[in-house]
mmCIF file of C-alpha atoms in Angstrom:
data_model
loop_
_atom_site.group_PDB
_atom_site.id
_atom_site.type_symbol
_atom_site.label_atom_id
_atom_site.label_comp_id
_atom_site.label_asym_id
_atom_site.label_seq_id
_atom_site.Cartn_x
_atom_site.Cartn_y
_atom_site.Cartn_z
ATOM 1 C CA MET A 27 79.495 171.802 210.293
ATOM 2 C CA VAL A 28 82.083 174.482 210.985
ATOM 3 C CA GLU A 29 80.603 175.594 214.302
ATOM 4 C CA GLN A 30 80.567 172.165 215.934
ATOM 5 C CA ASN A 31 84.126 171.278 214.949
ATOM 6 C CA THR A 32 86.931 172.034 217.318
ATOM 7 C CA PHE A 33 89.106 174.744 215.898
ATOM 8 C CA ASN A 34 91.884 172.195 215.541
ATOM 9 C CA GLU A 35 89.662 169.917 213.439
ATOM 10 C CA PHE A 36 88.652 172.824 211.229
ATOM 11 C CA LEU A 37 92.293 173.819 210.691
ATOM 12 C CA THR A 38 93.260 170.223 209.921
ATOM 13 C CA GLU A 39 90.465 169.884 207.366
ATOM 14 C CA LEU A 40 91.332 173.252 205.861
ATOM 15 C CA SER A 41 95.000 172.208 205.528
ATOM 16 C CA SER A 42 94.171 168.946 203.780
ATOM 17 C CA LYS A 43 93.900 168.469 200.050
ATOM 18 C CA ALA A 44 90.163 167.809 200.348
ATOM 19 C CA PRO A 45 88.449 170.535 198.309
ATOM 20 C CA VAL A 46 86.243 171.630 201.222
ATOM 21 C CA PRO A 47 86.569 173.509 203.435
ATOM 22 C CA GLY A 48 88.645 175.830 201.242
ATOM 23 C CA GLY A 49 89.081 179.531 200.679
ATOM 24 C CA GLY A 50 85.337 180.191 200.533
ATOM 25 C CA GLY A 51 84.694 178.552 203.891
ATOM 26 C CA ALA A 52 87.668 180.366 205.400
ATOM 27 C CA ALA A 53 86.257 183.672 204.128
ATOM 28 C CA GLY A 54 82.967 182.978 205.917
ATOM 29 C CA VAL A 55 84.850 182.136 209.106
ATOM 30 C CA GLY A 56 86.899 185.337 208.806
ATOM 31 C CA GLY A 57 83.740 187.396 208.479
ATOM 32 C CA ALA A 58 82.310 185.689 211.580
ATOM 33 C CA LEU A 59 85.495 186.536 213.529
ATOM 34 C CA GLY A 60 85.088 190.178 212.505
ATOM 35 C CA ALA A 61 81.437 190.131 213.604
ATOM 36 C CA ALA A 62 82.349 188.544 216.960
ATOM 37 C CA LEU A 63 84.953 191.245 217.629
ATOM 38 C CA GLY A 64 82.316 193.880 216.919
ATOM 39 C CA GLN A 65 79.963 192.185 219.371
ATOM 40 C CA MET A 66 82.700 192.207 222.019
ATOM 41 C CA VAL A 67 83.058 195.964 221.581
ATOM 42 C CA MET A 68 79.286 196.472 221.876
ATOM 43 C CA ASN A 69 79.162 194.279 224.981
ATOM 44 C CA LEU A 70 81.896 196.472 226.512
ATOM 45 C CA THR A 71 79.952 199.635 225.604
ATOM 46 C CA ILE A 72 76.464 198.649 226.779
ATOM 47 C CA GLY A 73 75.819 199.292 230.472
ATOM 48 C CA LYS A 74 78.539 201.946 230.829
ATOM 49 C CA LYS A 75 77.370 205.367 232.058
ATOM 50 C CA LYS A 76 79.810 207.092 229.742
ATOM 51 C CA TYR A 77 78.073 205.547 226.721
ATOM 52 C CA ALA A 78 74.465 205.738 227.953
ATOM 53 C CA ASP A 79 73.419 207.914 225.008
ATOM 54 C CA VAL A 80 74.387 205.240 222.458
ATOM 55 C CA GLU A 81 73.157 202.258 224.484
ATOM 56 C CA GLU A 82 69.909 201.799 222.581
ATOM 57 C CA GLU A 83 71.684 201.998 219.226
ATOM 58 C CA MET A 84 74.295 199.470 220.422
ATOM 59 C CA GLU A 85 71.625 197.042 221.575
ATOM 60 C CA GLY A 86 69.989 197.132 218.163
ATOM 61 C CA LEU A 87 73.286 196.679 216.323
ATOM 62 C CA LEU A 88 74.260 193.828 218.644
ATOM 63 C CA VAL A 89 71.206 191.845 217.542
ATOM 64 C CA THR A 90 72.010 192.502 213.873
ATOM 65 C CA MET A 91 75.660 191.515 214.384
ATOM 66 C CA GLU A 92 74.677 188.236 216.054
ATOM 67 C CA GLN A 93 72.524 187.446 213.006
ATOM 68 C CA LEU A 94 75.388 188.339 210.660
ATOM 69 C CA LYS A 95 77.823 186.147 212.610
ATOM 70 C CA LYS A 96 75.432 183.181 212.432
ATOM 71 C CA ARG A 97 74.783 183.823 208.752
ATOM 72 C CA LEU A 98 78.509 183.891 207.965
ATOM 73 C CA ILE A 99 79.084 180.567 209.726
ATOM 74 C CA HIS A 100 76.068 179.109 207.916
ATOM 75 C CA LEU A 101 77.497 180.369 204.597
ATOM 76 C CA ALA A 102 80.918 178.869 205.410
ATOM 77 C CA ASP A 103 79.175 175.501 205.667
ATOM 78 C CA LYS A 104 77.055 176.139 202.591
ATOM 79 C CA ASP A 105 80.174 176.924 200.568
ATOM 80 C CA GLY A 106 81.224 173.323 201.174
ATOM 81 C CA GLU A 107 77.791 171.976 200.244
ATOM 82 C CA VAL A 108 77.641 173.536 196.763
ATOM 83 C CA PHE A 109 81.020 172.117 195.766
ATOM 84 C CA ALA A 110 80.144 168.419 195.358
ATOM 85 C CA PRO A 111 77.211 168.967 192.955
ATOM 86 C CA LEU A 112 79.393 171.257 190.834
ATOM 87 C CA ALA A 113 82.269 168.748 190.796
ATOM 88 C CA ALA A 114 79.779 166.019 189.820
ATOM 89 C CA ALA A 115 78.455 168.143 186.932
ATOM 90 C CA TYR A 116 81.966 168.385 185.458
ATOM 91 C CA SER A 117 81.880 164.579 185.042
ATOM 92 C CA LEU A 118 78.565 164.388 183.196
ATOM 93 C CA PRO A 119 78.798 162.599 179.821
ATOM 94 C CA THR A 120 79.075 164.580 176.581
ATOM 95 C CA GLY A 121 78.719 161.788 174.002
ATOM 96 C CA THR A 122 75.577 163.111 172.309
ATOM 97 C CA GLN A 123 74.224 166.583 171.566
ATOM 98 C CA GLU A 124 71.495 166.012 174.173
ATOM 99 C CA GLU A 125 74.070 165.038 176.788
ATOM 100 C CA LYS A 126 76.170 168.086 175.942
ATOM 101 C CA ALA A 127 73.184 170.407 176.208
ATOM 102 C CA TYR A 128 72.087 168.819 179.480
ATOM 103 C CA LYS A 129 75.601 169.106 180.961
ATOM 104 C CA GLU A 130 75.822 172.742 179.931
ATOM 105 C CA GLN A 131 72.515 173.524 181.597
ATOM 106 C CA VAL A 132 73.380 171.679 184.813
ATOM 107 C CA MET A 133 76.855 173.250 184.927
ATOM 108 C CA GLU A 134 75.375 176.697 184.481
ATOM 109 C CA GLU A 135 72.923 176.219 187.349
ATOM 110 C CA ARG A 136 75.568 174.867 189.685
ATOM 111 C CA LEU A 137 78.124 177.541 188.804
ATOM 112 C CA LEU A 138 75.472 180.111 189.654
ATOM 113 C CA ALA A 139 74.798 178.433 193.009
ATOM 114 C CA ALA A 140 78.542 178.245 193.716
ATOM 115 C CA SER A 141 78.935 181.972 192.887
ATOM 116 C CA GLN A 142 75.988 182.968 195.022
ATOM 117 C CA VAL A 143 77.491 181.698 198.292
ATOM 118 C CA PRO A 144 80.657 183.849 198.162
ATOM 119 C CA LEU A 145 78.498 186.795 196.998
ATOM 120 C CA ASP A 146 76.332 186.272 200.084
ATOM 121 C CA ILE A 147 79.475 186.121 202.265
ATOM 122 C CA MET A 148 80.579 189.422 200.731
ATOM 123 C CA GLU A 149 77.187 190.984 201.362
ATOM 124 C CA ALA A 150 77.261 189.931 205.026
ATOM 125 C CA ALA A 151 80.903 191.026 205.484
ATOM 126 C CA SER A 152 79.971 194.431 204.007
ATOM 127 C CA GLN A 153 77.209 194.761 206.594
ATOM 128 C CA VAL A 154 79.662 193.800 209.352
ATOM 129 C CA LEU A 155 81.930 196.614 208.132
ATOM 130 C CA SER A 156 79.075 199.129 208.228
ATOM 131 C CA ILE A 157 78.448 198.296 211.889
ATOM 132 C CA LEU A 158 82.174 198.379 212.699
ATOM 133 C CA GLU A 159 82.264 201.860 211.170
ATOM 134 C CA VAL A 160 79.659 203.007 213.714
ATOM 135 C CA LEU A 161 81.616 201.315 216.518
ATOM 136 C CA ALA A 162 84.863 203.048 215.527
ATOM 137 C CA HIS A 163 83.152 206.351 216.293
ATOM 138 C CA LYS A 164 80.678 205.512 219.047
ATOM 139 C CA GLY A 165 81.903 202.314 220.751
ATOM 140 C CA SER A 166 83.903 202.113 223.981
ATOM 141 C CA ARG A 167 87.314 203.735 223.530
ATOM 142 C CA MET A 168 88.740 200.997 225.755
ATOM 143 C CA ALA A 169 88.026 198.420 223.048
ATOM 144 C CA VAL A 170 88.626 200.516 219.946
ATOM 145 C CA SER A 171 91.566 198.340 218.847
ATOM 146 C CA ASP A 172 89.196 195.382 218.565
ATOM 147 C CA VAL A 173 87.157 197.375 216.039
ATOM 148 C CA GLY A 174 90.342 197.729 213.980
ATOM 149 C CA VAL A 175 91.105 194.003 214.182
ATOM 150 C CA GLY A 176 87.496 193.231 213.261
ATOM 151 C CA ALA A 177 87.708 195.488 210.205
ATOM 152 C CA SER A 178 90.870 193.659 209.068
ATOM 153 C CA PHE A 179 89.003 190.362 209.269
ATOM 154 C CA ALA A 180 85.920 191.626 207.440
ATOM 155 C CA ARG A 181 88.263 192.934 204.724
ATOM 156 C CA ALA A 182 89.930 189.509 204.474
ATOM 157 C CA ALA A 183 86.484 187.906 204.181
ATOM 158 C CA LEU A 184 85.562 190.230 201.296
ATOM 159 C CA LEU A 185 88.833 189.839 199.415
ATOM 160 C CA GLY A 186 88.851 186.108 200.053
ATOM 161 C CA ALA A 187 85.267 185.500 198.947
ATOM 162 C CA VAL A 188 85.549 187.544 195.759
ATOM 163 C CA MET A 189 88.129 185.095 194.392
ATOM 164 C CA ASN A 190 85.553 182.323 194.664
ATOM 165 C CA VAL A 191 83.083 184.467 192.739
ATOM 166 C CA TYR A 192 85.617 184.942 189.913
ATOM 167 C CA ILE A 193 86.479 181.217 189.774
ATOM 168 C CA ASN A 194 82.861 180.262 189.251
ATOM 169 C CA THR A 195 81.741 183.073 186.962
ATOM 170 C CA LYS A 196 84.738 182.386 184.713
ATOM 171 C CA SER A 197 83.279 179.074 183.551
ATOM 172 C CA MET A 198 79.755 180.394 182.948
ATOM 173 C CA LYS A 199 78.438 180.347 179.380
ATOM 174 C CA ASN A 200 76.016 183.179 180.071
ATOM 175 C CA ARG A 201 78.638 185.940 179.950
ATOM 176 C CA GLU A 202 76.115 188.686 180.579
ATOM 177 C CA ARG A 203 75.134 187.147 183.880
ATOM 178 C CA ALA A 204 78.766 186.366 184.711
ATOM 179 C CA GLU A 205 79.760 189.999 184.141
ATOM 180 C CA GLU A 206 76.837 191.241 186.191
ATOM 181 C CA LEU A 207 77.877 189.041 189.136
ATOM 182 C CA ASN A 208 81.526 190.110 188.797
ATOM 183 C CA GLN A 209 80.507 193.759 188.781
ATOM 184 C CA ARG A 210 78.431 193.304 191.916
ATOM 185 C CA ALA A 211 81.400 191.596 193.576
ATOM 186 C CA ASP A 212 83.869 194.249 192.387
ATOM 187 C CA ALA A 213 81.670 197.028 193.742
ATOM 188 C CA MET A 214 81.512 195.343 197.163
ATOM 189 C CA VAL A 215 85.306 194.927 197.234
ATOM 190 C CA ALA A 216 85.907 198.545 196.237
ATOM 191 C CA ASP A 217 83.453 199.911 198.825
ATOM 192 C CA GLY A 218 84.420 197.436 201.531
ATOM 193 C CA ALA A 219 88.195 197.757 201.224
ATOM 194 C CA LYS A 220 87.883 201.552 201.345
ATOM 195 C CA LYS A 221 85.593 201.382 204.370
ATOM 196 C CA ALA A 222 87.877 198.868 206.139
ATOM 197 C CA ASP A 223 90.908 201.096 205.543
ATOM 198 C CA GLU A 224 89.048 204.157 206.841
ATOM 199 C CA ILE A 225 87.924 202.296 209.968
ATOM 200 C CA TYR A 226 91.479 201.103 210.539
ATOM 201 C CA GLU A 227 92.849 204.657 210.226
ATOM 202 C CA THR A 228 90.161 206.035 212.574
ATOM 203 C CA VAL A 229 91.102 203.392 215.144
ATOM 204 C CA LEU A 230 94.852 204.057 214.811
ATOM 205 C CA LYS A 231 94.233 207.772 215.329
ATOM 206 C CA LYS A 232 92.202 207.119 218.470
ATOM 207 C CA LEU A 233 94.851 204.711 219.787
ATOM 208 C CA ARG A 234 97.536 207.389 219.319
ATOM 209 C CA GLN A 235 95.431 210.021 221.088
ATOM 210 C CA GLY A 236 95.214 207.669 224.088
ATOM 211 C CA MET B 28 92.757 176.564 224.729
ATOM 212 C CA VAL B 29 91.714 177.840 221.321
ATOM 213 C CA GLU B 30 92.383 174.603 219.470
ATOM 214 C CA GLN B 31 90.231 172.385 221.703
ATOM 215 C CA ASN B 32 87.227 174.691 221.719
ATOM 216 C CA THR B 33 84.530 174.217 219.163
ATOM 217 C CA PHE B 34 84.497 177.090 216.745
ATOM 218 C CA ASN B 35 81.142 178.135 218.139
ATOM 219 C CA GLU B 36 82.546 178.296 221.680
ATOM 220 C CA PHE B 37 85.477 180.362 220.485
ATOM 221 C CA LEU B 38 83.166 182.799 218.673
ATOM 222 C CA THR B 39 80.910 183.074 221.726
ATOM 223 C CA GLU B 40 83.873 183.807 224.012
ATOM 224 C CA LEU B 41 85.254 186.297 221.506
ATOM 225 C CA SER B 42 81.865 188.076 221.324
ATOM 226 C CA SER B 43 81.551 188.396 225.109
ATOM 227 C CA LYS B 44 82.780 191.305 227.171
ATOM 228 C CA ALA B 45 85.410 189.112 228.827
ATOM 229 C CA PRO B 46 88.776 190.656 227.940
ATOM 230 C CA VAL B 47 90.162 187.404 226.514
ATOM 231 C CA PRO B 48 90.065 186.128 223.876
ATOM 232 C CA GLY B 49 90.206 189.517 222.156
ATOM 233 C CA GLY B 50 91.801 191.096 219.109
ATOM 234 C CA GLY B 51 95.215 189.577 219.840
ATOM 235 C CA GLY B 52 93.853 186.051 220.031
ATOM 236 C CA ALA B 53 91.801 186.623 216.881
ATOM 237 C CA ALA B 54 94.945 187.808 215.082
ATOM 238 C CA GLY B 55 96.713 184.549 215.992
ATOM 239 C CA VAL B 56 93.740 182.564 214.741
ATOM 240 C CA GLY B 57 93.692 184.560 211.481
ATOM 241 C CA GLY B 58 97.367 183.799 210.911
ATOM 242 C CA ALA B 59 96.683 180.111 211.521
ATOM 243 C CA LEU B 60 93.859 180.179 208.943
ATOM 244 C CA GLY B 61 96.282 181.702 206.420
ATOM 245 C CA ALA B 62 98.861 179.013 207.190
ATOM 246 C CA ALA B 63 96.266 176.237 206.819
ATOM 247 C CA LEU B 64 95.209 177.562 203.399
ATOM 248 C CA GLY B 65 98.860 177.517 202.344
ATOM 249 C CA GLN B 66 99.157 173.908 203.503
ATOM 250 C CA MET B 67 96.068 173.005 201.484
ATOM 251 C CA VAL B 68 97.724 174.426 198.368
ATOM 252 C CA MET B 69 100.935 172.495 199.040
ATOM 253 C CA ASN B 70 98.972 169.294 199.637
ATOM 254 C CA LEU B 71 97.298 169.828 196.244
ATOM 255 C CA THR B 72 100.692 170.410 194.587
ATOM 256 C CA ILE B 73 102.680 167.513 196.066
ATOM 257 C CA GLY B 74 102.301 164.237 194.171
ATOM 258 C CA LYS B 75 101.238 165.876 190.895
ATOM 259 C CA LYS B 76 103.420 165.086 187.868
ATOM 260 C CA LYS B 77 103.022 168.629 186.586
ATOM 261 C CA TYR B 78 104.679 169.981 189.739
ATOM 262 C CA ALA B 79 107.310 167.265 190.240
ATOM 263 C CA ASP B 80 110.163 169.761 189.987
ATOM 264 C CA VAL B 81 108.937 171.745 193.005
ATOM 265 C CA GLU B 82 107.861 168.731 195.076
ATOM 266 C CA GLU B 83 110.909 168.694 197.331
ATOM 267 C CA GLU B 84 110.647 172.426 197.989
ATOM 268 C CA MET B 85 106.922 172.055 198.766
ATOM 269 C CA GLU B 86 107.568 169.220 201.203
ATOM 270 C CA GLY B 87 110.068 171.357 203.099
ATOM 271 C CA LEU B 88 107.751 174.378 203.181
ATOM 272 C CA LEU B 89 104.831 172.197 204.286
ATOM 273 C CA VAL B 90 106.737 171.209 207.439
ATOM 274 C CA THR B 91 107.591 174.849 208.172
ATOM 275 C CA MET B 92 103.975 175.930 207.575
ATOM 276 C CA GLU B 93 102.669 173.258 209.971
ATOM 277 C CA GLN B 94 105.033 174.630 212.638
ATOM 278 C CA LEU B 95 103.897 178.187 211.938
ATOM 279 C CA LYS B 96 100.239 177.178 212.166
ATOM 280 C CA LYS B 97 100.821 175.499 215.534
ATOM 281 C CA ARG B 98 102.854 178.436 216.755
ATOM 282 C CA LEU B 99 100.112 180.902 215.810
ATOM 283 C CA ILE B 100 97.482 178.910 217.700
ATOM 284 C CA HIS B 101 99.834 178.660 220.677
ATOM 285 C CA LEU B 102 100.360 182.434 220.542
ATOM 286 C CA ALA B 103 96.592 183.028 220.339
ATOM 287 C CA ASP B 104 96.318 181.182 223.654
ATOM 288 C CA LYS B 105 99.353 182.915 225.109
ATOM 289 C CA ASP B 106 97.850 186.310 224.282
ATOM 290 C CA GLY B 107 95.081 185.443 226.729
ATOM 291 C CA GLU B 108 97.541 184.286 229.394
ATOM 292 C CA VAL B 109 99.540 187.527 229.583
ATOM 293 C CA PHE B 110 96.442 189.652 230.100
ATOM 294 C CA ALA B 111 95.500 188.709 233.694
ATOM 295 C CA PRO B 112 98.954 189.468 235.214
ATOM 296 C CA LEU B 113 98.956 192.839 233.446
ATOM 297 C CA ALA B 114 95.423 193.653 234.634
ATOM 298 C CA ALA B 115 96.471 192.660 238.183
ATOM 299 C CA ALA B 116 99.509 194.966 238.020
ATOM 300 C CA TYR B 117 97.244 197.960 237.298
ATOM 301 C CA SER B 118 95.625 197.379 240.726
ATOM 302 C CA LEU B 119 98.871 197.291 242.753
ATOM 303 C CA PRO B 120 98.940 199.842 245.628
ATOM 304 C CA THR B 121 100.713 203.183 245.227
ATOM 305 C CA GLY B 122 100.504 204.506 248.781
ATOM 306 C CA THR B 123 104.265 204.758 249.403
ATOM 307 C CA GLN B 124 107.252 205.572 247.216
ATOM 308 C CA GLU B 125 108.370 201.908 247.485
ATOM 309 C CA GLU B 126 104.962 200.705 246.379
ATOM 310 C CA LYS B 127 104.951 203.160 243.485
ATOM 311 C CA ALA B 128 108.416 202.049 242.352
ATOM 312 C CA TYR B 129 107.468 198.383 242.676
ATOM 313 C CA LYS B 130 104.253 198.893 240.680
ATOM 314 C CA GLU B 131 106.134 200.728 237.951
ATOM 315 C CA GLN B 132 108.671 197.915 237.667
ATOM 316 C CA VAL B 133 106.026 195.166 237.581
ATOM 317 C CA MET B 134 103.908 197.116 235.075
ATOM 318 C CA GLU B 135 106.917 197.589 232.834
ATOM 319 C CA GLU B 136 107.741 193.866 232.831
ATOM 320 C CA ARG B 137 104.172 192.834 232.114
ATOM 321 C CA LEU B 138 103.647 195.444 229.397
ATOM 322 C CA LEU B 139 106.763 194.056 227.736
ATOM 323 C CA ALA B 140 105.413 190.494 227.962
ATOM 324 C CA ALA B 141 102.041 191.644 226.587
ATOM 325 C CA SER B 142 103.785 193.418 223.662
ATOM 326 C CA GLN B 143 105.962 190.433 222.886
ATOM 327 C CA VAL B 144 103.058 188.096 222.077
ATOM 328 C CA PRO B 145 101.552 190.227 219.270
ATOM 329 C CA LEU B 146 105.088 190.866 217.978
ATOM 330 C CA ASP B 147 105.597 187.090 217.828
ATOM 331 C CA ILE B 148 102.249 186.715 216.026
ATOM 332 C CA MET B 149 103.423 189.323 213.499
ATOM 333 C CA GLU B 150 106.749 187.540 213.023
ATOM 334 C CA ALA B 151 104.972 184.233 212.352
ATOM 335 C CA ALA B 152 102.387 185.843 210.044
ATOM 336 C CA SER B 153 105.254 187.435 208.085
ATOM 337 C CA GLN B 154 106.808 184.011 207.617
ATOM 338 C CA VAL B 155 103.454 182.633 206.476
ATOM 339 C CA LEU B 156 103.356 185.413 203.858
ATOM 340 C CA SER B 157 106.850 184.562 202.628
ATOM 341 C CA ILE B 158 105.765 180.970 202.001
ATOM 342 C CA LEU B 159 102.499 182.082 200.365
ATOM 343 C CA GLU B 160 104.582 184.241 198.036
ATOM 344 C CA VAL B 161 106.432 181.116 196.840
ATOM 345 C CA LEU B 162 103.105 179.287 196.451
ATOM 346 C CA ALA B 163 101.618 182.086 194.348
ATOM 347 C CA HIS B 164 104.339 181.406 191.779
ATOM 348 C CA LYS B 165 105.043 177.677 192.137
ATOM 349 C CA GLY B 166 101.959 176.076 193.725
ATOM 350 C CA SER B 167 99.179 174.258 191.882
ATOM 351 C CA ARG B 168 97.323 176.650 189.586
ATOM 352 C CA MET B 169 94.140 174.813 190.492
ATOM 353 C CA ALA B 170 94.372 176.153 194.049
ATOM 354 C CA VAL B 171 95.888 179.550 193.389
ATOM 355 C CA SER B 172 92.807 181.366 194.731
ATOM 356 C CA ASP B 173 93.415 179.780 198.131
ATOM 357 C CA VAL B 174 96.865 181.408 198.167
ATOM 358 C CA GLY B 175 95.120 184.766 197.703
ATOM 359 C CA VAL B 176 92.645 184.069 200.507
ATOM 360 C CA GLY B 177 95.531 182.933 202.736
ATOM 361 C CA ALA B 178 97.432 186.164 202.044
ATOM 362 C CA SER B 179 94.345 188.194 203.030
ATOM 363 C CA PHE B 180 94.221 186.365 206.351
ATOM 364 C CA ALA B 181 97.944 186.740 207.062
ATOM 365 C CA ARG B 182 97.545 190.459 206.328
ATOM 366 C CA ALA B 183 94.620 190.655 208.792
ATOM 367 C CA ALA B 184 96.769 188.886 211.404
ATOM 368 C CA LEU B 185 99.577 191.430 210.953
ATOM 369 C CA LEU B 186 97.337 194.497 210.997
ATOM 370 C CA GLY B 187 95.344 193.073 213.880
ATOM 371 C CA ALA B 188 98.331 192.153 216.047
ATOM 372 C CA VAL B 189 100.119 195.472 215.558
ATOM 373 C CA MET B 190 97.284 197.291 217.361
ATOM 374 C CA ASN B 191 97.973 195.177 220.435
ATOM 375 C CA VAL B 192 101.637 196.115 220.242
ATOM 376 C CA TYR B 193 100.726 199.824 220.201
ATOM 377 C CA ILE B 194 98.292 199.494 223.135
ATOM 378 C CA ASN B 195 100.951 197.973 225.360
ATOM 379 C CA THR B 196 103.966 200.042 224.311
ATOM 380 C CA LYS B 197 101.920 203.226 224.838
ATOM 381 C CA SER B 198 101.901 202.716 228.622
ATOM 382 C CA MET B 199 105.615 201.841 228.902
ATOM 383 C CA LYS B 200 107.821 204.223 230.910
ATOM 384 C CA ASN B 201 110.924 203.159 229.010
ATOM 385 C CA ARG B 202 110.154 205.167 225.852
ATOM 386 C CA GLU B 203 113.325 204.073 224.091
ATOM 387 C CA ARG B 204 112.304 200.440 224.318
ATOM 388 C CA ALA B 205 108.698 201.289 223.438
ATOM 389 C CA GLU B 206 109.828 203.113 220.284
ATOM 390 C CA GLU B 207 112.123 200.248 219.332
ATOM 391 C CA LEU B 208 109.244 197.745 219.612
ATOM 392 C CA ASN B 209 106.893 200.043 217.656
ATOM 393 C CA GLN B 210 109.467 200.430 214.909
ATOM 394 C CA ARG B 211 109.925 196.662 214.645
ATOM 395 C CA ALA B 212 106.143 196.291 214.423
ATOM 396 C CA ASP B 213 105.784 199.108 211.860
ATOM 397 C CA ALA B 214 108.464 197.548 209.669
ATOM 398 C CA MET B 215 106.668 194.194 209.707
ATOM 399 C CA VAL B 216 103.355 195.853 208.781
ATOM 400 C CA ALA B 217 104.930 197.824 205.936
ATOM 401 C CA ASP B 218 106.730 194.783 204.505
ATOM 402 C CA GLY B 219 103.866 192.387 205.142
ATOM 403 C CA ALA B 220 101.045 194.529 203.769
ATOM 404 C CA LYS B 221 103.093 195.160 200.610
ATOM 405 C CA LYS B 222 103.864 191.468 200.222
ATOM 406 C CA ALA B 223 100.230 190.482 200.852
ATOM 407 C CA ASP B 224 99.021 192.952 198.216
ATOM 408 C CA GLU B 225 101.587 191.680 195.706
ATOM 409 C CA ILE B 226 100.583 188.067 196.325
ATOM 410 C CA TYR B 227 96.927 189.007 195.920
ATOM 411 C CA GLU B 228 97.622 190.769 192.600
ATOM 412 C CA THR B 229 99.678 187.818 191.325
ATOM 413 C CA VAL B 230 96.821 185.474 192.177
ATOM 414 C CA LEU B 231 94.203 187.709 190.524
ATOM 415 C CA LYS B 232 96.308 187.848 187.371
ATOM 416 C CA LYS B 233 96.612 184.054 187.264
ATOM 417 C CA LEU B 234 92.875 183.664 187.871
ATOM 418 C CA ARG B 235 92.132 185.966 184.930
ATOM 419 C CA GLN B 236 94.511 184.090 182.668
ATOM 420 C CA GLY B 237 92.588 180.898 183.501
#
């Protein structure tokens, strides 16, 4: 479990040649860091007279962001859990036609499961970015740089997770489904990277204005 | 200490309105995640017949990457340590000319210290990117996606840390020094973002080739 490890243990496991945690888990963790930075900004906005008119909105978004943070950590763990069954499927026997057909079916199911986790990470990271976009405009100016850092992390989560979609869809026999998943992933990267860059520019502009 | 906290504790502290850990600490952590992913790739390359000709190079880079990872975690902690003295300096009295002059001098020193930490994070993240660039070309093909994820994290560390440089240099009285620090930071962002994007494209191309 990512969340109960010390950060040092997580880094040591990530550095090792063990297949999990790997890039997929790291992407989930990156998304959670972006969500946490957004929460920090909301916590610095709520309760301040200057931002009283956005307080209610911030309180609602704070609840959503907490859920997204938890979901991203859960998905980082889940990314590790879908790996072993997939690795096991690669070793299934292929001596007979029945065995071959069975292996193909099992592989296909497990590749789909292994693609779904990074797609879910991307979905959650995209939602984190949408909230950070609101914060760039309405959150406490004092903490606006943290919105920019958060957007950089959510972007890393998106661009990191998409690679794990491609790896798994590449081996799928059902090319129609594989292409559909890739297109969903590509659309999230295109939208998300653009949004992250816009948030970053908005933050830089505000930082320069003082 | 970042490394001895559970990941959950770190995320909770990051989410809170306490000023540290904040974006600077998160940037250090992001750089460390990028370094760890690079180490994973090297650990999957070393000892494989197919990559025997790069084994010595990988072993050397693995040692450097371990140092960079540790340094980034140390800097994430240090980013928290330079905040309190700076915050205290803002509250120094300014009743007399002597007090004003003393406050200005102390502020200047502490703003410099608070700028130096994110600059050091950027320097280390840039070095992580240089090693990831080698790995994109020479590391195990099996783990090439992790190089791409690592590059996304090192990029987030750079773009995250630079904001904390700007925040601190903005308040400096010595504008010549402030501009010099900003220019160093800008150069690292320009180089690093370009390198990260190139690494990412190289990895994508290899993933598509299979």
